[in-house]
């Protein structure tokens, strides 16, 4: 069975099966980067032959996961209504939404395909698309920076990097059992908004 294209709408059953495989892959690869397709099929509760009908090899699955994540990031940004209300509240909505994508973001940062010195053309194109999808976040950071919500001494580009990596680190901490997924969003927001020094701490370090 050939993989459906964007111009060929999937049936309800096929769409649900494909979604189950992608969800399972995010969970399994989050635990073990070199997991087999058989392990993913087991997690998805489908036969390995069924998985191969959707994704003939690991690369096809990785590309589908990347595209799926791109769509989810875009949807999360849209649902966060970043242009509405106070920048700080919009920022909180964004972080909460992104953390729900935890396993997928964790996969993206850990997948060797995306970290090679000379990535394949499709990987370069993917990150260019991700940059475009992330433009509303950059606009929010710029707005918050201009309004004094973020420290004026910190360049917006640095803040953007810190946001991406902080979400990743929080997802990593959950994956390694250092904190629960329920506590992690609050800890992440506190760290981004207040830093690690206790309130009222003053003076230079000795």
mmCIF file with all atom_site columns, C-alpha atoms in Angstrom, residues 12-191:
data_model
loop_
_atom_site.group_PDB
_atom_site.id
_atom_site.type_symbol
_atom_site.label_atom_id
_atom_site.label_alt_id
_atom_site.label_comp_id
_atom_site.label_asym_id
_atom_site.label_entity_id
_atom_site.label_seq_id
_atom_site.pdbx_PDB_ins_code
_atom_site.Cartn_x
_atom_site.Cartn_y
_atom_site.Cartn_z
_atom_site.occupancy
_atom_site.B_iso_or_equiv
_atom_site.pdbx_formal_charge
_atom_site.auth_seq_id
_atom_site.auth_comp_id
_atom_site.auth_asym_id
_atom_site.auth_atom_id
_atom_site.pdbx_PDB_model_num
ATOM 1   C CA . UNK A 1 12  ? -10.612 7.560  9.153  1.00 0.00 ? 12  UNK A CA 1
ATOM 2   C CA . UNK A 1 13  ? -9.070  4.187  10.034 1.00 0.00 ? 13  UNK A CA 1
ATOM 3   C CA . UNK A 1 14  ? -5.885  4.850  8.093  1.00 0.00 ? 14  UNK A CA 1
ATOM 4   C CA . UNK A 1 15  ? -5.508  8.285  9.655  1.00 0.00 ? 15  UNK A CA 1
ATOM 5   C CA . UNK A 1 16  ? -5.965  6.867  13.168 1.00 0.00 ? 16  UNK A CA 1
ATOM 6   C CA . UNK A 1 17  ? -3.429  4.096  12.527 1.00 0.00 ? 17  UNK A CA 1
ATOM 7   C CA . UNK A 1 18  ? -0.893  6.541  11.139 1.00 0.00 ? 18  UNK A CA 1
ATOM 8   C CA . UNK A 1 19  ? -1.443  8.822  14.139 1.00 0.00 ? 19  UNK A CA 1
ATOM 9   C CA . UNK A 1 20  ? -0.986  5.905  16.545 1.00 0.00 ? 20  UNK A CA 1
ATOM 10  C CA . UNK A 1 21  ? 2.326   5.015  14.903 1.00 0.00 ? 21  UNK A CA 1
ATOM 11  C CA . UNK A 1 22  ? 3.600   8.599  15.077 1.00 0.00 ? 22  UNK A CA 1
ATOM 12  C CA . UNK A 1 23  ? 2.555   8.892  18.730 1.00 0.00 ? 23  UNK A CA 1
ATOM 13  C CA . UNK A 1 24  ? 4.239   5.608  19.557 1.00 0.00 ? 24  UNK A CA 1
ATOM 14  C CA . UNK A 1 25  ? 7.407   6.596  17.695 1.00 0.00 ? 25  UNK A CA 1
ATOM 15  C CA . UNK A 1 26  ? 7.674   9.821  19.704 1.00 0.00 ? 26  UNK A CA 1
ATOM 16  C CA . UNK A 1 27  ? 7.406   7.865  22.963 1.00 0.00 ? 27  UNK A CA 1
ATOM 17  C CA . UNK A 1 28  ? 9.781   5.053  21.970 1.00 0.00 ? 28  UNK A CA 1
ATOM 18  C CA . UNK A 1 29  ? 12.434  7.246  20.351 1.00 0.00 ? 29  UNK A CA 1
ATOM 19  C CA . UNK A 1 30  ? 12.214  9.525  23.380 1.00 0.00 ? 30  UNK A CA 1
ATOM 20  C CA . UNK A 1 31  ? 13.265  6.558  25.523 1.00 0.00 ? 31  UNK A CA 1
ATOM 21  C CA . UNK A 1 32  ? 15.772  5.051  23.104 1.00 0.00 ? 32  UNK A CA 1
ATOM 22  C CA . UNK A 1 33  ? 17.061  6.778  19.987 1.00 0.00 ? 33  UNK A CA 1
ATOM 23  C CA . UNK A 1 34  ? 18.103  3.561  18.254 1.00 0.00 ? 34  UNK A CA 1
ATOM 24  C CA . UNK A 1 35  ? 14.858  1.700  18.941 1.00 0.00 ? 35  UNK A CA 1
ATOM 25  C CA . UNK A 1 36  ? 13.708  -0.650 16.207 1.00 0.00 ? 36  UNK A CA 1
ATOM 26  C CA . UNK A 1 37  ? 10.613  -0.248 14.076 1.00 0.00 ? 37  UNK A CA 1
ATOM 27  C CA . UNK A 1 38  ? 9.392   -3.457 15.674 1.00 0.00 ? 38  UNK A CA 1
ATOM 28  C CA . UNK A 1 39  ? 9.446   -1.814 19.102 1.00 0.00 ? 39  UNK A CA 1
ATOM 29  C CA . UNK A 1 40  ? 7.471   1.102  17.725 1.00 0.00 ? 40  UNK A CA 1
ATOM 30  C CA . UNK A 1 41  ? 4.935   -1.251 16.170 1.00 0.00 ? 41  UNK A CA 1
ATOM 31  C CA . UNK A 1 42  ? 4.536   -2.954 19.551 1.00 0.00 ? 42  UNK A CA 1
ATOM 32  C CA . UNK A 1 43  ? 4.003   0.396  21.282 1.00 0.00 ? 43  UNK A CA 1
ATOM 33  C CA . UNK A 1 44  ? 1.451   1.384  18.619 1.00 0.00 ? 44  UNK A CA 1
ATOM 34  C CA . UNK A 1 45  ? -0.288  -2.010 18.959 1.00 0.00 ? 45  UNK A CA 1
ATOM 35  C CA . UNK A 1 46  ? 0.001   -2.754 15.249 1.00 0.00 ? 46  UNK A CA 1
ATOM 36  C CA . UNK A 1 47  ? 1.780   -5.480 13.317 1.00 0.00 ? 47  UNK A CA 1
ATOM 37  C CA . UNK A 1 48  ? 5.224   -4.638 12.006 1.00 0.00 ? 48  UNK A CA 1
ATOM 38  C CA . UNK A 1 49  ? 3.966   -5.296 8.480  1.00 0.00 ? 49  UNK A CA 1
ATOM 39  C CA . UNK A 1 50  ? 1.277   -2.654 9.078  1.00 0.00 ? 50  UNK A CA 1
ATOM 40  C CA . UNK A 1 51  ? 3.883   -0.119 10.171 1.00 0.00 ? 51  UNK A CA 1
ATOM 41  C CA . UNK A 1 52  ? 5.923   -0.831 7.026  1.00 0.00 ? 52  UNK A CA 1
ATOM 42  C CA . UNK A 1 53  ? 2.905   -0.166 4.833  1.00 0.00 ? 53  UNK A CA 1
ATOM 43  C CA . UNK A 1 54  ? 2.859   3.382  6.212  1.00 0.00 ? 54  UNK A CA 1
ATOM 44  C CA . UNK A 1 55  ? 6.596   3.893  6.649  1.00 0.00 ? 55  UNK A CA 1
ATOM 45  C CA . UNK A 1 56  ? 8.842   1.533  4.668  1.00 0.00 ? 56  UNK A CA 1
ATOM 46  C CA . UNK A 1 57  ? 11.997  2.450  6.603  1.00 0.00 ? 57  UNK A CA 1
ATOM 47  C CA . UNK A 1 58  ? 13.301  4.519  9.511  1.00 0.00 ? 58  UNK A CA 1
ATOM 48  C CA . UNK A 1 59  ? 14.029  7.576  7.381  1.00 0.00 ? 59  UNK A CA 1
ATOM 49  C CA . UNK A 1 60  ? 10.455  7.697  6.106  1.00 0.00 ? 60  UNK A CA 1
ATOM 50  C CA . UNK A 1 61  ? 9.198   7.538  9.697  1.00 0.00 ? 61  UNK A CA 1
ATOM 51  C CA . UNK A 1 62  ? 11.626  10.243 10.877 1.00 0.00 ? 62  UNK A CA 1
ATOM 52  C CA . UNK A 1 63  ? 10.562  12.576 8.062  1.00 0.00 ? 63  UNK A CA 1
ATOM 53  C CA . UNK A 1 64  ? 6.900   11.993 8.864  1.00 0.00 ? 64  UNK A CA 1
ATOM 54  C CA . UNK A 1 65  ? 7.562   12.694 12.554 1.00 0.00 ? 65  UNK A CA 1
ATOM 55  C CA . UNK A 1 66  ? 9.386   15.899 11.666 1.00 0.00 ? 66  UNK A CA 1
ATOM 56  C CA . UNK A 1 67  ? 6.541   17.092 9.456  1.00 0.00 ? 67  UNK A CA 1
ATOM 57  C CA . UNK A 1 68  ? 4.025   16.163 12.136 1.00 0.00 ? 68  UNK A CA 1
ATOM 58  C CA . UNK A 1 69  ? 5.962   18.131 14.746 1.00 0.00 ? 69  UNK A CA 1
ATOM 59  C CA . UNK A 1 70  ? 6.097   21.143 12.437 1.00 0.00 ? 70  UNK A CA 1
ATOM 60  C CA . UNK A 1 71  ? 2.312   21.092 12.099 1.00 0.00 ? 71  UNK A CA 1
ATOM 61  C CA . UNK A 1 72  ? 1.863   20.713 15.857 1.00 0.00 ? 72  UNK A CA 1
ATOM 62  C CA . UNK A 1 73  ? 4.251   23.576 16.638 1.00 0.00 ? 73  UNK A CA 1
ATOM 63  C CA . UNK A 1 74  ? 2.370   25.795 14.206 1.00 0.00 ? 74  UNK A CA 1
ATOM 64  C CA . UNK A 1 75  ? -0.979  24.803 15.728 1.00 0.00 ? 75  UNK A CA 1
ATOM 65  C CA . UNK A 1 76  ? 0.321   25.365 19.264 1.00 0.00 ? 76  UNK A CA 1
ATOM 66  C CA . UNK A 1 77  ? 1.528   28.857 18.353 1.00 0.00 ? 77  UNK A CA 1
ATOM 67  C CA . UNK A 1 78  ? -1.814  29.668 16.767 1.00 0.00 ? 78  UNK A CA 1
ATOM 68  C CA . UNK A 1 79  ? -3.778  28.384 19.770 1.00 0.00 ? 79  UNK A CA 1
ATOM 69  C CA . UNK A 1 80  ? -1.612  30.428 22.147 1.00 0.00 ? 80  UNK A CA 1
ATOM 70  C CA . UNK A 1 81  ? -2.924  33.673 20.535 1.00 0.00 ? 81  UNK A CA 1
ATOM 71  C CA . UNK A 1 82  ? 0.445   35.348 20.901 1.00 0.00 ? 82  UNK A CA 1
ATOM 72  C CA . UNK A 1 83  ? -0.830  38.728 19.716 1.00 0.00 ? 83  UNK A CA 1
ATOM 73  C CA . UNK A 1 84  ? -3.609  38.812 22.288 1.00 0.00 ? 84  UNK A CA 1
ATOM 74  C CA . UNK A 1 85  ? -3.324  40.286 25.762 1.00 0.00 ? 85  UNK A CA 1
ATOM 75  C CA . UNK A 1 86  ? -0.253  41.003 27.849 1.00 0.00 ? 86  UNK A CA 1
ATOM 76  C CA . UNK A 1 87  ? 3.029   39.615 26.483 1.00 0.00 ? 87  UNK A CA 1
ATOM 77  C CA . UNK A 1 88  ? 3.801   37.760 29.710 1.00 0.00 ? 88  UNK A CA 1
ATOM 78  C CA . UNK A 1 89  ? 0.483   35.901 29.650 1.00 0.00 ? 89  UNK A CA 1
ATOM 79  C CA . UNK A 1 90  ? 0.933   35.083 25.966 1.00 0.00 ? 90  UNK A CA 1
ATOM 80  C CA . UNK A 1 91  ? 4.407   33.773 26.767 1.00 0.00 ? 91  UNK A CA 1
ATOM 81  C CA . UNK A 1 92  ? 3.000   31.564 29.523 1.00 0.00 ? 92  UNK A CA 1
ATOM 82  C CA . UNK A 1 93  ? 0.393   30.137 27.144 1.00 0.00 ? 93  UNK A CA 1
ATOM 83  C CA . UNK A 1 94  ? 3.083   29.376 24.586 1.00 0.00 ? 94  UNK A CA 1
ATOM 84  C CA . UNK A 1 95  ? 5.358   27.574 27.043 1.00 0.00 ? 95  UNK A CA 1
ATOM 85  C CA . UNK A 1 96  ? 2.453   25.521 28.425 1.00 0.00 ? 96  UNK A CA 1
ATOM 86  C CA . UNK A 1 97  ? 1.457   24.502 24.906 1.00 0.00 ? 97  UNK A CA 1
ATOM 87  C CA . UNK A 1 98  ? 4.971   23.635 23.845 1.00 0.00 ? 98  UNK A CA 1
ATOM 88  C CA . UNK A 1 99  ? 5.562   21.481 26.861 1.00 0.00 ? 99  UNK A CA 1
ATOM 89  C CA . UNK A 1 100 ? 2.653   19.309 25.750 1.00 0.00 ? 100 UNK A CA 1
ATOM 90  C CA . UNK A 1 101 ? 4.763   18.552 22.671 1.00 0.00 ? 101 UNK A CA 1
ATOM 91  C CA . UNK A 1 102 ? 7.519   17.320 24.988 1.00 0.00 ? 102 UNK A CA 1
ATOM 92  C CA . UNK A 1 103 ? 8.252   13.858 23.533 1.00 0.00 ? 103 UNK A CA 1
ATOM 93  C CA . UNK A 1 104 ? 8.319   15.240 19.993 1.00 0.00 ? 104 UNK A CA 1
ATOM 94  C CA . UNK A 1 105 ? 10.594  18.157 20.856 1.00 0.00 ? 105 UNK A CA 1
ATOM 95  C CA . UNK A 1 106 ? 12.815  15.778 22.781 1.00 0.00 ? 106 UNK A CA 1
ATOM 96  C CA . UNK A 1 107 ? 13.000  13.576 19.689 1.00 0.00 ? 107 UNK A CA 1
ATOM 97  C CA . UNK A 1 108 ? 13.870  16.518 17.448 1.00 0.00 ? 108 UNK A CA 1
ATOM 98  C CA . UNK A 1 109 ? 16.779  17.659 19.585 1.00 0.00 ? 109 UNK A CA 1
ATOM 99  C CA . UNK A 1 110 ? 18.121  14.109 20.013 1.00 0.00 ? 110 UNK A CA 1
ATOM 100 C CA . UNK A 1 111 ? 17.666  12.637 16.543 1.00 0.00 ? 111 UNK A CA 1
ATOM 101 C CA . UNK A 1 112 ? 21.129  12.237 14.918 1.00 0.00 ? 112 UNK A CA 1
ATOM 102 C CA . UNK A 1 113 ? 19.652  12.967 11.486 1.00 0.00 ? 113 UNK A CA 1
ATOM 103 C CA . UNK A 1 114 ? 19.265  16.615 12.498 1.00 0.00 ? 114 UNK A CA 1
ATOM 104 C CA . UNK A 1 115 ? 22.674  17.025 14.128 1.00 0.00 ? 115 UNK A CA 1
ATOM 105 C CA . UNK A 1 116 ? 25.070  15.892 11.401 1.00 0.00 ? 116 UNK A CA 1
ATOM 106 C CA . UNK A 1 117 ? 27.744  18.384 10.234 1.00 0.00 ? 117 UNK A CA 1
ATOM 107 C CA . UNK A 1 118 ? 26.382  18.225 6.687  1.00 0.00 ? 118 UNK A CA 1
ATOM 108 C CA . UNK A 1 119 ? 22.635  17.540 6.996  1.00 0.00 ? 119 UNK A CA 1
ATOM 109 C CA . UNK A 1 120 ? 20.668  16.261 4.029  1.00 0.00 ? 120 UNK A CA 1
ATOM 110 C CA . UNK A 1 121 ? 18.886  18.883 1.899  1.00 0.00 ? 121 UNK A CA 1
ATOM 111 C CA . UNK A 1 122 ? 15.508  17.890 3.318  1.00 0.00 ? 122 UNK A CA 1
ATOM 112 C CA . UNK A 1 123 ? 16.808  18.523 6.856  1.00 0.00 ? 123 UNK A CA 1
ATOM 113 C CA . UNK A 1 124 ? 18.074  21.980 5.882  1.00 0.00 ? 124 UNK A CA 1
ATOM 114 C CA . UNK A 1 125 ? 14.717  22.709 4.280  1.00 0.00 ? 125 UNK A CA 1
ATOM 115 C CA . UNK A 1 126 ? 12.947  21.468 7.392  1.00 0.00 ? 126 UNK A CA 1
ATOM 116 C CA . UNK A 1 127 ? 14.763  23.852 9.703  1.00 0.00 ? 127 UNK A CA 1
ATOM 117 C CA . UNK A 1 128 ? 14.105  26.718 7.314  1.00 0.00 ? 128 UNK A CA 1
ATOM 118 C CA . UNK A 1 129 ? 10.396  25.866 7.526  1.00 0.00 ? 129 UNK A CA 1
ATOM 119 C CA . UNK A 1 130 ? 10.629  25.608 11.317 1.00 0.00 ? 130 UNK A CA 1
ATOM 120 C CA . UNK A 1 131 ? 12.176  29.082 11.449 1.00 0.00 ? 131 UNK A CA 1
ATOM 121 C CA . UNK A 1 132 ? 9.230   30.443 9.478  1.00 0.00 ? 132 UNK A CA 1
ATOM 122 C CA . UNK A 1 133 ? 6.699   28.717 11.725 1.00 0.00 ? 133 UNK A CA 1
ATOM 123 C CA . UNK A 1 134 ? 8.460   30.197 14.754 1.00 0.00 ? 134 UNK A CA 1
ATOM 124 C CA . UNK A 1 135 ? 8.239   33.807 13.517 1.00 0.00 ? 135 UNK A CA 1
ATOM 125 C CA . UNK A 1 136 ? 5.211   34.622 15.750 1.00 0.00 ? 136 UNK A CA 1
ATOM 126 C CA . UNK A 1 137 ? 7.258   33.581 18.788 1.00 0.00 ? 137 UNK A CA 1
ATOM 127 C CA . UNK A 1 138 ? 10.072  35.861 17.712 1.00 0.00 ? 138 UNK A CA 1
ATOM 128 C CA . UNK A 1 139 ? 7.549   38.693 17.332 1.00 0.00 ? 139 UNK A CA 1
ATOM 129 C CA . UNK A 1 140 ? 6.209   38.015 20.820 1.00 0.00 ? 140 UNK A CA 1
ATOM 130 C CA . UNK A 1 141 ? 9.707   38.074 22.289 1.00 0.00 ? 141 UNK A CA 1
ATOM 131 C CA . UNK A 1 142 ? 10.447  41.335 20.507 1.00 0.00 ? 142 UNK A CA 1
ATOM 132 C CA . UNK A 1 143 ? 7.188   42.836 21.815 1.00 0.00 ? 143 UNK A CA 1
ATOM 133 C CA . UNK A 1 144 ? 7.866   41.653 25.359 1.00 0.00 ? 144 UNK A CA 1
ATOM 134 C CA . UNK A 1 145 ? 11.412  42.959 25.126 1.00 0.00 ? 145 UNK A CA 1
ATOM 135 C CA . UNK A 1 146 ? 10.226  46.375 23.957 1.00 0.00 ? 146 UNK A CA 1
ATOM 136 C CA . UNK A 1 147 ? 7.603   46.495 26.744 1.00 0.00 ? 147 UNK A CA 1
ATOM 137 C CA . UNK A 1 148 ? 10.212  45.745 29.400 1.00 0.00 ? 148 UNK A CA 1
ATOM 138 C CA . UNK A 1 149 ? 8.817   42.302 30.238 1.00 0.00 ? 149 UNK A CA 1
ATOM 139 C CA . UNK A 1 150 ? 12.156  40.722 29.379 1.00 0.00 ? 150 UNK A CA 1
ATOM 140 C CA . UNK A 1 151 ? 15.455  42.150 30.604 1.00 0.00 ? 151 UNK A CA 1
ATOM 141 C CA . UNK A 1 152 ? 16.682  44.857 28.273 1.00 0.00 ? 152 UNK A CA 1
ATOM 142 C CA . UNK A 1 153 ? 20.241  43.592 28.700 1.00 0.00 ? 153 UNK A CA 1
ATOM 143 C CA . UNK A 1 154 ? 19.346  40.277 27.038 1.00 0.00 ? 154 UNK A CA 1
ATOM 144 C CA . UNK A 1 155 ? 19.182  40.247 23.222 1.00 0.00 ? 155 UNK A CA 1
ATOM 145 C CA . UNK A 1 156 ? 15.902  38.826 21.860 1.00 0.00 ? 156 UNK A CA 1
ATOM 146 C CA . UNK A 1 157 ? 17.811  36.205 19.856 1.00 0.00 ? 157 UNK A CA 1
ATOM 147 C CA . UNK A 1 158 ? 19.391  34.932 23.086 1.00 0.00 ? 158 UNK A CA 1
ATOM 148 C CA . UNK A 1 159 ? 16.002  34.793 24.792 1.00 0.00 ? 159 UNK A CA 1
ATOM 149 C CA . UNK A 1 160 ? 14.652  32.745 21.885 1.00 0.00 ? 160 UNK A CA 1
ATOM 150 C CA . UNK A 1 161 ? 17.529  30.274 22.210 1.00 0.00 ? 161 UNK A CA 1
ATOM 151 C CA . UNK A 1 162 ? 16.984  29.999 25.949 1.00 0.00 ? 162 UNK A CA 1
ATOM 152 C CA . UNK A 1 163 ? 13.294  29.273 25.468 1.00 0.00 ? 163 UNK A CA 1
ATOM 153 C CA . UNK A 1 164 ? 13.941  26.438 22.998 1.00 0.00 ? 164 UNK A CA 1
ATOM 154 C CA . UNK A 1 165 ? 16.658  24.855 25.125 1.00 0.00 ? 165 UNK A CA 1
ATOM 155 C CA . UNK A 1 166 ? 14.794  25.289 28.393 1.00 0.00 ? 166 UNK A CA 1
ATOM 156 C CA . UNK A 1 167 ? 11.790  23.440 26.987 1.00 0.00 ? 167 UNK A CA 1
ATOM 157 C CA . UNK A 1 168 ? 14.126  20.695 25.827 1.00 0.00 ? 168 UNK A CA 1
ATOM 158 C CA . UNK A 1 169 ? 15.857  20.443 29.212 1.00 0.00 ? 169 UNK A CA 1
ATOM 159 C CA . UNK A 1 170 ? 12.502  20.208 30.975 1.00 0.00 ? 170 UNK A CA 1
ATOM 160 C CA . UNK A 1 171 ? 11.425  17.417 28.619 1.00 0.00 ? 171 UNK A CA 1
ATOM 161 C CA . UNK A 1 172 ? 14.750  15.659 29.227 1.00 0.00 ? 172 UNK A CA 1
ATOM 162 C CA . UNK A 1 173 ? 14.294  15.907 33.001 1.00 0.00 ? 173 UNK A CA 1
ATOM 163 C CA . UNK A 1 174 ? 10.856  14.300 32.707 1.00 0.00 ? 174 UNK A CA 1
ATOM 164 C CA . UNK A 1 175 ? 12.186  11.568 30.406 1.00 0.00 ? 175 UNK A CA 1
ATOM 165 C CA . UNK A 1 176 ? 14.951  10.779 32.913 1.00 0.00 ? 176 UNK A CA 1
ATOM 166 C CA . UNK A 1 177 ? 12.578  10.762 35.873 1.00 0.00 ? 177 UNK A CA 1
ATOM 167 C CA . UNK A 1 178 ? 14.026  13.834 37.612 1.00 0.00 ? 178 UNK A CA 1
ATOM 168 C CA . UNK A 1 179 ? 10.626  15.514 37.764 1.00 0.00 ? 179 UNK A CA 1
ATOM 169 C CA . UNK A 1 180 ? 7.047   14.639 36.876 1.00 0.00 ? 180 UNK A CA 1
ATOM 170 C CA . UNK A 1 181 ? 5.414   15.938 33.720 1.00 0.00 ? 181 UNK A CA 1
ATOM 171 C CA . UNK A 1 182 ? 2.834   17.664 35.933 1.00 0.00 ? 182 UNK A CA 1
ATOM 172 C CA . UNK A 1 183 ? 5.433   19.619 37.908 1.00 0.00 ? 183 UNK A CA 1
ATOM 173 C CA . UNK A 1 184 ? 7.703   20.386 34.975 1.00 0.00 ? 184 UNK A CA 1
ATOM 174 C CA . UNK A 1 185 ? 5.700   23.198 33.276 1.00 0.00 ? 185 UNK A CA 1
ATOM 175 C CA . UNK A 1 186 ? 5.550   25.227 36.499 1.00 0.00 ? 186 UNK A CA 1
ATOM 176 C CA . UNK A 1 187 ? 9.252   24.688 37.206 1.00 0.00 ? 187 UNK A CA 1
ATOM 177 C CA . UNK A 1 188 ? 10.092  25.615 33.629 1.00 0.00 ? 188 UNK A CA 1
ATOM 178 C CA . UNK A 1 189 ? 8.084   28.841 33.775 1.00 0.00 ? 189 UNK A CA 1
ATOM 179 C CA . UNK A 1 190 ? 9.524   29.807 37.146 1.00 0.00 ? 190 UNK A CA 1
ATOM 180 C CA . UNK A 1 191 ? 13.049  29.301 35.837 1.00 0.00 ? 191 UNK A CA 1
#
